Amino acid sequence: MPILFRCGACGAMARAVDELAGRKVRCGRCGQKLLIPPRDDDPVEDDGEESPDDFGEDEDPVEDDGRFAPPPAVRPTWAGPAPGARRAPVGWIVAGIAVGMAVNVALIALVVRGLSGGAEAKDEAVARQAPGRPTAEGREDFAPSEVAAGLPDFPPPGPGVELEPGVRFHEIRLNGSGAPGHSGKFWLYLPAGEHPSRSLPCVLITAAGTNLLTGMSLFDSDRPEHLPYVRAGFAVLAFELDGPIGDLKTATMPQLAASFRKFQAAEAGLVNARLALGYLSARVPQVDPDRLFAAGHSSAATMALLFASREPRLKGCIAFAPAIDMEAKYGAELFQIDAAIPGVRDFVARYSPRNNESTLGCPVLFFCAEDDPVTPVADCREAVARLEAMGKPATLLTVPDGGHYRPMVETGIPRAIAWINDRLADLGPSAR
């Protein structure tokens, strides 16, 4: 069984065979050197010396699980250029699209990476946008679709298990009727003990790690983002996104396209989120429907912002290091991706949080590290300024260092819990 581990600098996840336990590797996303933990989880002392089996630029026996850390040649632009990464010439890619020859792998790299090139690509994408950004305001099709209106026959949570002292955990598998949002699973966490009806505030969190063109499943490695809220007395409902795709490195173009179509049919996860709300209403009477919050990290933060722009029942949104302006972040290569999978450009424009800020109806807390290699803190500052200019409450909390993932777990979530408690105090006594 492989060892799952996470880069402390950028939050990327990878897996390695048991034989590599205790060795140093380079993170496939940010290039940071890190130590593979041992199978028995005993601490390993780093003597600071290079291991004879240390990974060089062309050595990478660590298998990427495809969730957070695409290999350097297909990494996201917002993470910056990877050490030793080489980009396929754009002309070669376009020619390959035209003739349909053996550049399928290069096209897949574009879709997996989504973003490449850095600031120049971002500037070019912004310059090529038509005057007047598409926004949610004034669109006749902005009203939420009725796809999620027909709720499935939700199974009850069941007795659950004690995940740790004080935390009751329930896994709910949906029936899988084939309709958008009707498959996958929910993870419901409740504080231990009996709780009266409508007594618990609830935080909704989606699965993190998607490239924002395909969906994502829940994994045990997501639990550090769930458990702190339960320990603080909140219910948590985590939900999956339609269109998960397993290992992105080995995915074919038809598989990527099929996953995108499922994600697209689920409205970039909005259908999944609305069904999660439907489950709370139908099966979790302990949760107060007037005290609901959305939260997430990285791509899950992007989803939380989009969810908050479409769901008036939310009382607050916490976005840890989100991707906010998807059109600018994908850059010029969005055109190549759209040539490979038609409809991607319109999809990104429609569901980019930047283009839906005008309909945000709840306070938003942004959190980011100043040295985050994935999400520039300037993006969050600009989002706060735009929201404040529209008269919408927004707050940015920052820490000086720590990278993409670790500050969220160590500092961000505790501060978010305090922020939620302030919102709850403003709401007054629970309406029971």
GROMACS .gro file of C-alpha atoms in nm:
model
  432
    1MET     CA    1   0.000   0.000   0.000
    2PRO     CA    2   0.156   0.336  -0.101
    3ILE     CA    3   0.248   0.605   0.148
    4LEU     CA    4   0.037   0.920   0.107
    5PHE     CA    5   0.210   1.242   0.207
    6ARG     CA    6   0.163   1.615   0.160
    7CYS     CA    7   0.412   1.890   0.078
    8GLY     CA    8   0.422   2.135   0.367
    9ALA     CA    9   0.511   2.422   0.132
   10CYS     CA   10   0.237   2.409  -0.130
   11GLY     CA   11  -0.008   2.143  -0.002
   12ALA     CA   12   0.051   1.907  -0.296
   13MET     CA   13  -0.020   1.541  -0.231
   14ALA     CA   14   0.168   1.244  -0.373
   15ARG     CA   15   0.223   0.880  -0.296
   16ALA     CA   16   0.534   0.668  -0.279
   17VAL     CA   17   0.608   0.299  -0.250
   18ASP     CA   18   0.705   0.167   0.095
   19GLU     CA   19   1.069   0.124  -0.009
   20LEU     CA   20   1.108   0.502  -0.039
   21ALA     CA   21   1.007   0.571   0.323
   22GLY     CA   22   1.251   0.809   0.489
   23ARG     CA   23   1.403   0.936   0.164
   24LYS     CA   24   1.405   1.291   0.035
   25VAL     CA   25   1.207   1.384  -0.275
   26ARG     CA   26   1.123   1.696  -0.467
   27CYS     CA   27   0.762   1.813  -0.466
   28GLY     CA   28   0.616   1.778  -0.814
   29ARG     CA   29   0.438   2.113  -0.780
   30CYS     CA   30   0.678   2.357  -0.616
   31GLY     CA   31   1.013   2.174  -0.623
   32GLN     CA   32   1.052   2.192  -0.245
   33LYS     CA   33   1.254   1.909  -0.092
   34LEU     CA   34   1.062   1.703   0.160
   35LEU     CA   35   1.097   1.379   0.349
   36ILE     CA   36   0.869   1.081   0.277
   37PRO     CA   37   0.726   0.970   0.612
   38PRO     CA   38   0.782   0.611   0.723
   39ARG     CA   39   0.502   0.357   0.694
   40ASP     CA   40   0.466   0.331   1.073
   41ASP     CA   41   0.444   0.714   1.101
   42ASP     CA   42   0.743   0.726   1.337
   43PRO     CA   43   0.920   1.061   1.312
   44VAL     CA   44   1.226   1.063   1.086
   45GLU     CA   45   1.512   1.292   1.171
   46ASP     CA   46   1.645   1.496   0.878
   47ASP     CA   47   2.020   1.531   0.914
   48GLY     CA   48   2.024   1.803   0.649
   49GLU     CA   49   2.251   1.602   0.419
   50GLU     CA   50   2.160   1.497   0.068
   51SER     CA   51   2.054   1.136   0.043
   52PRO     CA   52   2.239   0.935  -0.221
   53ASP     CA   53   1.896   0.856  -0.357
   54ASP     CA   54   1.788   1.219  -0.363
   55PHE     CA   55   1.578   1.303  -0.672
   56GLY     CA   56   1.742   1.499  -0.947
   57GLU     CA   57   1.577   1.699  -1.222
   58ASP     CA   58   1.512   1.389  -1.432
   59GLU     CA   59   1.442   1.139  -1.157
   60ASP     CA   60   1.096   1.102  -1.009
   61PRO     CA   61   1.015   0.753  -0.880
   62VAL     CA   62   0.744   0.904  -0.659
   63GLU     CA   63   0.402   0.837  -0.808
   64ASP     CA   64   0.176   1.142  -0.822
   65ASP     CA   65  -0.181   1.061  -0.723
   66GLY     CA   66  -0.311   1.328  -0.964
   67ARG     CA   67  -0.508   1.519  -0.701
   68PHE     CA   68  -0.284   1.807  -0.603
   69ALA     CA   69   0.054   1.767  -0.766
   70PRO     CA   70   0.064   1.731  -1.144
   71PRO     CA   71   0.414   1.663  -1.275
   72PRO     CA   72   0.625   1.969  -1.357
   73ALA     CA   73   0.542   1.961  -1.730
   74VAL     CA   74   0.171   1.988  -1.655
   75ARG     CA   75   0.163   2.197  -1.344
   76PRO     CA   76  -0.076   2.495  -1.299
   77THR     CA   77   0.054   2.836  -1.398
   78TRP     CA   78  -0.047   2.993  -1.070
   79ALA     CA   79   0.212   2.775  -0.895
   80GLY     CA   80   0.487   2.936  -1.106
   81PRO     CA   81   0.731   2.750  -1.331
   82ALA     CA   82   0.855   2.419  -1.196
   83PRO     CA   83   1.225   2.340  -1.182
   84GLY     CA   84   1.331   2.194  -1.515
   85ALA     CA   85   0.982   2.216  -1.665
   86ARG     CA   86   0.960   2.252  -2.042
   87ARG     CA   87   0.655   2.379  -2.228
   88ALA     CA   88   0.543   2.223  -2.551
   89PRO     CA   89   0.554   2.484  -2.829
   90VAL     CA   90   0.209   2.634  -2.874
   91GLY     CA   91   0.233   2.617  -3.251
   92TRP     CA   92   0.303   2.246  -3.233
   93ILE     CA   93   0.001   2.196  -3.010
   94VAL     CA   94  -0.228   2.395  -3.239
   95ALA     CA   95  -0.103   2.205  -3.542
   96GLY     CA   96  -0.163   1.882  -3.358
   97ILE     CA   97  -0.522   1.983  -3.290
   98ALA     CA   98  -0.570   2.064  -3.659
   99VAL     CA   99  -0.441   1.735  -3.794
  100GLY     CA  100  -0.544   1.514  -3.503
  101MET     CA  101  -0.203   1.348  -3.493
  102ALA     CA  102  -0.002   1.214  -3.200
  103VAL     CA  103  -0.012   1.525  -2.983
  104ASN     CA  104  -0.296   1.392  -2.770
  105VAL     CA  105  -0.058   1.375  -2.475
  106ALA     CA  106   0.036   1.741  -2.518
  107LEU     CA  107  -0.330   1.842  -2.527
  108ILE     CA  108  -0.396   1.640  -2.214
  109ALA     CA  109  -0.109   1.828  -2.051
  110LEU     CA  110  -0.281   2.154  -2.134
  111VAL     CA  111  -0.607   2.038  -1.978
  112VAL     CA  112  -0.440   1.893  -1.670
  113ARG     CA  113  -0.221   2.195  -1.622
  114GLY     CA  114  -0.498   2.427  -1.728
  115LEU     CA  115  -0.265   2.721  -1.681
  116SER     CA  116   0.084   2.773  -1.816
  117GLY     CA  117   0.332   3.043  -1.890
  118GLY     CA  118   0.292   3.277  -1.594
  119ALA     CA  119   0.234   3.650  -1.592
  120GLU     CA  120   0.271   3.700  -1.968
  121ALA     CA  121  -0.004   3.449  -2.041
  122LYS     CA  122  -0.223   3.611  -1.776
  123ASP     CA  123  -0.170   3.959  -1.921
  124GLU     CA  124  -0.243   3.835  -2.271
  125ALA     CA  125  -0.565   3.671  -2.157
  126VAL     CA  126  -0.682   3.989  -1.988
  127ALA     CA  127  -0.596   4.195  -2.296
  128ARG     CA  128  -0.793   3.961  -2.524
  129GLN     CA  129  -1.111   3.978  -2.321
  130ALA     CA  130  -1.399   4.154  -2.488
  131PRO     CA  131  -1.496   4.492  -2.337
  132GLY     CA  132  -1.720   4.441  -2.039
  133ARG     CA  133  -1.658   4.126  -1.837
  134PRO     CA  134  -1.946   3.876  -1.826
  135THR     CA  135  -2.117   3.899  -1.491
  136ALA     CA  136  -2.406   3.729  -1.321
  137GLU     CA  137  -2.608   4.052  -1.331
  138GLY     CA  138  -2.844   4.086  -1.622
  139ARG     CA  139  -2.805   3.729  -1.747
  140GLU     CA  140  -3.140   3.573  -1.822
  141ASP     CA  141  -2.998   3.230  -1.746
  142PHE     CA  142  -2.853   3.325  -1.410
  143ALA     CA  143  -3.134   3.173  -1.204
  144PRO     CA  144  -3.022   2.838  -1.057
  145SER     CA  145  -3.123   2.549  -1.279
  146GLU     CA  146  -3.387   2.302  -1.177
  147VAL     CA  147  -3.147   2.010  -1.218
  148ALA     CA  148  -3.124   1.964  -0.844
  149ALA     CA  149  -3.491   2.025  -0.779
  150GLY     CA  150  -3.576   1.655  -0.792
  151LEU     CA  151  -3.397   1.537  -0.481
  152PRO     CA  152  -3.293   1.172  -0.467
  153ASP     CA  153  -3.422   0.933  -0.206
  154PHE     CA  154  -3.161   1.027   0.049
  155PRO     CA  155  -3.051   0.741   0.277
  156PRO     CA  156  -3.048   0.825   0.649
  157PRO     CA  157  -2.713   0.893   0.815
  158GLY     CA  158  -2.730   0.576   1.021
  159PRO     CA  159  -2.562   0.532   1.359
  160GLY     CA  160  -2.219   0.639   1.235
  161VAL     CA  161  -1.889   0.575   1.409
  162GLU     CA  162  -1.685   0.761   1.668
  163LEU     CA  163  -1.401   0.895   1.457
  164GLU     CA  164  -1.232   1.039   1.763
  165PRO     CA  165  -1.356   1.136   2.110
  166GLY     CA  166  -1.628   1.394   2.063
  167VAL     CA  167  -1.672   1.342   1.688
  168ARG     CA  168  -1.941   1.125   1.528
  169PHE     CA  169  -1.887   1.044   1.160
  170HIS     CA  170  -2.139   0.926   0.900
  171GLU     CA  171  -2.067   0.831   0.540
  172ILE     CA  172  -2.370   0.858   0.311
  173ARG     CA  173  -2.351   0.704  -0.036
  174LEU     CA  174  -2.602   0.840  -0.284
  175ASN     CA  175  -2.809   0.607  -0.499
  176GLY     CA  176  -2.647   0.698  -0.828
  177SER     CA  177  -2.952   0.748  -1.051
  178GLY     CA  178  -2.737   0.901  -1.323
  179ALA     CA  179  -2.873   1.253  -1.278
  180PRO     CA  180  -2.618   1.527  -1.202
  181GLY     CA  181  -2.524   1.530  -0.836
  182HIS     CA  182  -2.704   1.203  -0.756
  183SER     CA  183  -2.393   0.988  -0.714
  184GLY     CA  184  -2.087   0.996  -0.494
  185LYS     CA  185  -2.097   1.043  -0.120
  186PHE     CA  186  -2.141   1.286   0.166
  187TRP     CA  187  -1.936   1.289   0.483
  188LEU     CA  188  -2.139   1.412   0.779
  189TYR     CA  189  -1.964   1.498   1.104
  190LEU     CA  190  -2.159   1.579   1.421
  191PRO     CA  191  -2.034   1.666   1.769
  192ALA     CA  192  -2.090   1.368   1.995
  193GLY     CA  193  -2.406   1.354   2.203
  194GLU     CA  194  -2.770   1.441   2.153
  195HIS     CA  195  -2.857   1.769   1.984
  196PRO     CA  196  -3.201   1.931   1.968
  197SER     CA  197  -3.355   2.016   1.635
  198ARG     CA  198  -3.197   2.320   1.464
  199SER     CA  199  -2.933   2.355   1.734
  200LEU     CA  200  -2.610   2.315   1.531
  201PRO     CA  201  -2.450   2.559   1.290
  202CYS     CA  202  -2.304   2.379   0.990
  203VAL     CA  203  -2.004   2.424   0.759
  204LEU     CA  204  -2.026   2.283   0.406
  205ILE     CA  205  -1.696   2.189   0.241
  206THR     CA  206  -1.636   2.027  -0.094
  207ALA     CA  207  -1.352   1.796  -0.193
  208ALA     CA  208  -1.031   1.988  -0.267
  209GLY     CA  209  -0.767   1.929  -0.532
  210THR     CA  210  -0.957   1.957  -0.860
  211ASN     CA  211  -0.815   2.137  -1.164
  212LEU     CA  212  -1.151   2.320  -1.179
  213LEU     CA  213  -1.242   2.150  -1.505
  214THR     CA  214  -1.317   1.809  -1.355
  215GLY     CA  215  -1.469   1.688  -1.030
  216MET     CA  216  -1.316   1.538  -0.718
  217SER     CA  217  -1.376   1.262  -0.465
  218LEU     CA  218  -1.327   1.282  -0.089
  219PHE     CA  219  -1.016   1.123   0.064
  220ASP     CA  220  -0.895   1.069   0.418
  221SER     CA  221  -0.639   1.343   0.359
  222ASP     CA  222  -0.928   1.592   0.350
  223ARG     CA  223  -1.014   1.534   0.716
  224PRO     CA  224  -0.770   1.794   0.859
  225GLU     CA  225  -0.993   2.053   0.690
  226HIS     CA  226  -1.310   1.907   0.846
  227LEU     CA  227  -1.235   1.802   1.202
  228PRO     CA  228  -1.142   2.139   1.361
  229TYR     CA  229  -1.492   2.274   1.299
  230VAL     CA  230  -1.653   1.968   1.462
  231ARG     CA  231  -1.425   1.998   1.764
  232ALA     CA  232  -1.547   2.360   1.790
  233GLY     CA  233  -1.910   2.245   1.806
  234PHE     CA  234  -2.021   2.272   1.443
  235ALA     CA  235  -2.172   2.012   1.215
  236VAL     CA  236  -1.977   1.959   0.893
  237LEU     CA  237  -2.108   1.820   0.566
  238ALA     CA  238  -1.841   1.744   0.306
  239PHE     CA  239  -1.952   1.660  -0.047
  240GLU     CA  240  -1.796   1.531  -0.367
  241LEU     CA  241  -1.801   1.691  -0.712
  242ASP     CA  242  -1.928   1.515  -1.023
  243GLY     CA  243  -1.663   1.411  -1.274
  244PRO     CA  244  -1.367   1.281  -1.069
  245ILE     CA  245  -1.099   1.138  -1.292
  246GLY     CA  246  -0.851   0.931  -1.091
  247ASP     CA  247  -0.495   0.966  -1.216
  248LEU     CA  248  -0.460   1.270  -1.440
  249LYS     CA  249  -0.121   1.153  -1.569
  250THR     CA  250  -0.266   0.847  -1.737
  251ALA     CA  251  -0.602   0.995  -1.841
  252THR     CA  252  -0.685   1.004  -2.210
  253MET     CA  253  -0.842   1.300  -2.385
  254PRO     CA  254  -1.181   1.123  -2.412
  255GLN     CA  255  -1.168   1.052  -2.037
  256LEU     CA  256  -1.087   1.415  -1.959
  257ALA     CA  257  -1.365   1.534  -2.186
  258ALA     CA  258  -1.614   1.292  -2.028
  259SER     CA  259  -1.519   1.410  -1.678
  260PHE     CA  260  -1.552   1.772  -1.786
  261ARG     CA  261  -1.901   1.707  -1.927
  262LYS     CA  262  -2.012   1.557  -1.594
  263PHE     CA  263  -1.865   1.853  -1.405
  264GLN     CA  264  -2.030   2.087  -1.651
  265ALA     CA  265  -2.370   1.915  -1.611
  266ALA     CA  266  -2.333   1.961  -1.235
  267GLU     CA  267  -2.278   2.335  -1.293
  268ALA     CA  268  -1.919   2.333  -1.166
  269GLY     CA  269  -2.039   2.163  -0.847
  270LEU     CA  270  -2.335   2.390  -0.774
  271VAL     CA  271  -2.572   2.096  -0.817
  272ASN     CA  272  -2.364   1.892  -0.571
  273ALA     CA  273  -2.373   2.180  -0.323
  274ARG     CA  274  -2.749   2.226  -0.354
  275LEU     CA  275  -2.804   1.854  -0.302
  276ALA     CA  276  -2.584   1.875   0.009
  277LEU     CA  277  -2.817   2.146   0.139
  278GLY     CA  278  -3.112   1.927   0.048
  279TYR     CA  279  -2.965   1.644   0.249
  280LEU     CA  280  -2.928   1.861   0.557
  281SER     CA  281  -3.290   1.969   0.527
  282ALA     CA  282  -3.420   1.616   0.469
  283ARG     CA  283  -3.205   1.406   0.701
  284VAL     CA  284  -3.017   1.618   0.957
  285PRO     CA  285  -3.272   1.799   1.174
  286GLN     CA  286  -3.002   1.892   1.425
  287VAL     CA  287  -2.862   2.149   1.178
  288ASP     CA  288  -3.004   2.501   1.188
  289PRO     CA  289  -3.082   2.603   0.826
  290ASP     CA  290  -3.035   2.967   0.925
  291ARG     CA  291  -2.673   2.909   1.034
  292LEU     CA  292  -2.500   2.765   0.729
  293PHE     CA  293  -2.148   2.851   0.610
  294ALA     CA  294  -1.934   2.747   0.313
  295ALA     CA  295  -1.559   2.695   0.344
  296GLY     CA  296  -1.277   2.547   0.142
  297HIS     CA  297  -0.909   2.555   0.053
  298SER     CA  298  -0.761   2.623  -0.291
  299SER     CA  299  -0.999   2.478  -0.554
  300ALA     CA  300  -1.253   2.406  -0.278
  301ALA     CA  301  -1.230   2.774  -0.184
  302THR     CA  302  -1.309   2.864  -0.543
  303MET     CA  303  -1.616   2.642  -0.517
  304ALA     CA  304  -1.713   2.802  -0.184
  305LEU     CA  305  -1.704   3.150  -0.341
  306LEU     CA  306  -1.915   3.035  -0.636
  307PHE     CA  307  -2.159   2.861  -0.401
  308ALA     CA  308  -2.190   3.178  -0.190
  309SER     CA  309  -2.266   3.382  -0.502
  310ARG     CA  310  -2.563   3.159  -0.584
  311GLU     CA  311  -2.699   3.050  -0.244
  312PRO     CA  312  -2.876   3.314  -0.030
  313ARG     CA  313  -2.912   3.079   0.266
  314LEU     CA  314  -2.540   3.094   0.345
  315LYS     CA  315  -2.446   3.328   0.627
  316GLY     CA  316  -2.077   3.339   0.550
  317CYS     CA  317  -1.803   3.208   0.321
  318ILE     CA  318  -1.442   3.124   0.411
  319ALA     CA  319  -1.200   3.106   0.118
  320PHE     CA  320  -0.850   2.982   0.200
  321ALA     CA  321  -0.610   3.068  -0.087
  322PRO     CA  322  -0.873   3.052  -0.364
  323ALA     CA  323  -0.836   3.083  -0.740
  324ILE     CA  324  -1.063   3.383  -0.801
  325ASP     CA  325  -1.026   3.500  -1.161
  326MET     CA  326  -1.025   3.178  -1.361
  327GLU     CA  327  -1.009   3.341  -1.705
  328ALA     CA  328  -0.697   3.537  -1.617
  329LYS     CA  329  -0.538   3.241  -1.442
  330TYR     CA  330  -0.590   3.005  -1.734
  331GLY     CA  331  -0.452   3.270  -1.962
  332ALA     CA  332  -0.409   3.240  -2.335
  333GLU     CA  333  -0.398   2.862  -2.322
  334LEU     CA  334  -0.769   2.861  -2.244
  335PHE     CA  335  -0.814   2.891  -2.621
  336GLN     CA  336  -0.614   2.574  -2.684
  337ILE     CA  337  -0.802   2.387  -2.414
  338ASP     CA  338  -1.130   2.500  -2.564
  339ALA     CA  339  -1.017   2.371  -2.903
  340ALA     CA  340  -0.956   2.031  -2.747
  341ILE     CA  341  -1.275   2.030  -2.537
  342PRO     CA  342  -1.532   2.269  -2.684
  343GLY     CA  343  -1.727   2.469  -2.428
  344VAL     CA  344  -1.446   2.512  -2.176
  345ARG     CA  345  -1.410   2.887  -2.237
  346ASP     CA  346  -1.777   2.957  -2.183
  347PHE     CA  347  -1.777   2.731  -1.878
  348VAL     CA  348  -1.483   2.912  -1.717
  349ALA     CA  349  -1.637   3.254  -1.788
  350ARG     CA  350  -1.971   3.147  -1.643
  351TYR     CA  351  -1.840   2.993  -1.323
  352SER     CA  352  -1.535   3.204  -1.242
  353PRO     CA  353  -1.588   3.358  -0.896
  354ARG     CA  354  -1.455   3.688  -1.033
  355ASN     CA  355  -1.750   3.706  -1.270
  356ASN     CA  356  -2.003   3.630  -0.997
  357GLU     CA  357  -1.890   3.870  -0.724
  358SER     CA  358  -2.184   4.103  -0.779
  359THR     CA  359  -2.426   3.838  -0.650
  360LEU     CA  360  -2.238   3.746  -0.332
  361GLY     CA  361  -2.492   3.783  -0.056
  362CYS     CA  362  -2.294   3.700   0.259
  363PRO     CA  363  -1.975   3.815   0.432
  364VAL     CA  364  -1.654   3.661   0.296
  365LEU     CA  365  -1.332   3.583   0.480
  366PHE     CA  366  -1.023   3.541   0.262
  367PHE     CA  367  -0.708   3.385   0.406
  368CYS     CA  368  -0.369   3.358   0.237
  369ALA     CA  369   0.002   3.341   0.317
  370GLU     CA  370   0.219   3.620   0.181
  371ASP     CA  371   0.457   3.361   0.031
  372ASP     CA  372   0.187   3.133  -0.114
  373PRO     CA  373   0.336   2.990  -0.437
  374VAL     CA  374  -0.009   2.897  -0.572
  375THR     CA  375  -0.240   3.188  -0.484
  376PRO     CA  376  -0.085   3.536  -0.495
  377VAL     CA  377  -0.204   3.728  -0.193
  378ALA     CA  378  -0.256   4.025  -0.424
  379ASP     CA  379  -0.546   3.837  -0.585
  380CYS     CA  380  -0.723   3.823  -0.250
  381ARG     CA  381  -0.651   4.188  -0.176
  382GLU     CA  382  -0.797   4.290  -0.511
  383ALA     CA  383  -1.106   4.077  -0.452
  384VAL     CA  384  -1.164   4.238  -0.113
  385ALA     CA  385  -1.127   4.585  -0.268
  386ARG     CA  386  -1.381   4.502  -0.540
  387LEU     CA  387  -1.632   4.363  -0.292
  388GLU     CA  388  -1.593   4.659  -0.058
  389ALA     CA  389  -1.651   4.893  -0.352
  390MET     CA  390  -1.981   4.713  -0.408
  391GLY     CA  391  -2.073   4.752  -0.041
  392LYS     CA  392  -2.023   4.383   0.035
  393PRO     CA  393  -1.852   4.280   0.360
  394ALA     CA  394  -1.515   4.115   0.297
  395THR     CA  395  -1.212   4.055   0.518
  396LEU     CA  396  -0.858   3.942   0.437
  397LEU     CA  397  -0.639   3.770   0.695
  398THR     CA  398  -0.277   3.693   0.605
  399VAL     CA  399   0.026   3.527   0.756
  400PRO     CA  400   0.381   3.608   0.646
  401ASP     CA  401   0.490   3.262   0.539
  402GLY     CA  402   0.417   2.891   0.528
  403GLY     CA  403   0.320   2.832   0.166
  404HIS     CA  404  -0.010   2.719   0.026
  405TYR     CA  405  -0.145   2.452   0.261
  406ARG     CA  406   0.012   2.452   0.606
  407PRO     CA  407  -0.097   2.803   0.715
  408MET     CA  408  -0.459   2.712   0.648
  409VAL     CA  409  -0.446   2.417   0.887
  410GLU     CA  410  -0.230   2.578   1.155
  411THR     CA  411  -0.363   2.935   1.159
  412GLY     CA  412  -0.639   2.983   0.906
  413ILE     CA  413  -0.902   2.742   1.036
  414PRO     CA  414  -0.876   2.858   1.401
  415ARG     CA  415  -0.916   3.217   1.286
  416ALA     CA  416  -1.204   3.115   1.061
  417ILE     CA  417  -1.380   2.949   1.355
  418ALA     CA  418  -1.347   3.272   1.554
  419TRP     CA  419  -1.483   3.464   1.253
  420ILE     CA  420  -1.783   3.228   1.225
  421ASN     CA  421  -1.853   3.266   1.596
  422ASP     CA  422  -1.858   3.644   1.548
  423ARG     CA  423  -2.111   3.600   1.267
  424LEU     CA  424  -2.322   3.373   1.485
  425ALA     CA  425  -2.318   3.633   1.762
  426ASP     CA  426  -2.441   3.893   1.515
  427LEU     CA  427  -2.726   3.659   1.415
  428GLY     CA  428  -2.847   3.637   1.773
  429PRO     CA  429  -2.995   3.335   1.956
  430SER     CA  430  -3.062   3.026   1.748
  431ALA     CA  431  -3.415   3.008   1.612
  432ARG     CA  432  -3.527   2.678   1.760
   0.00000   0.00000   0.00000
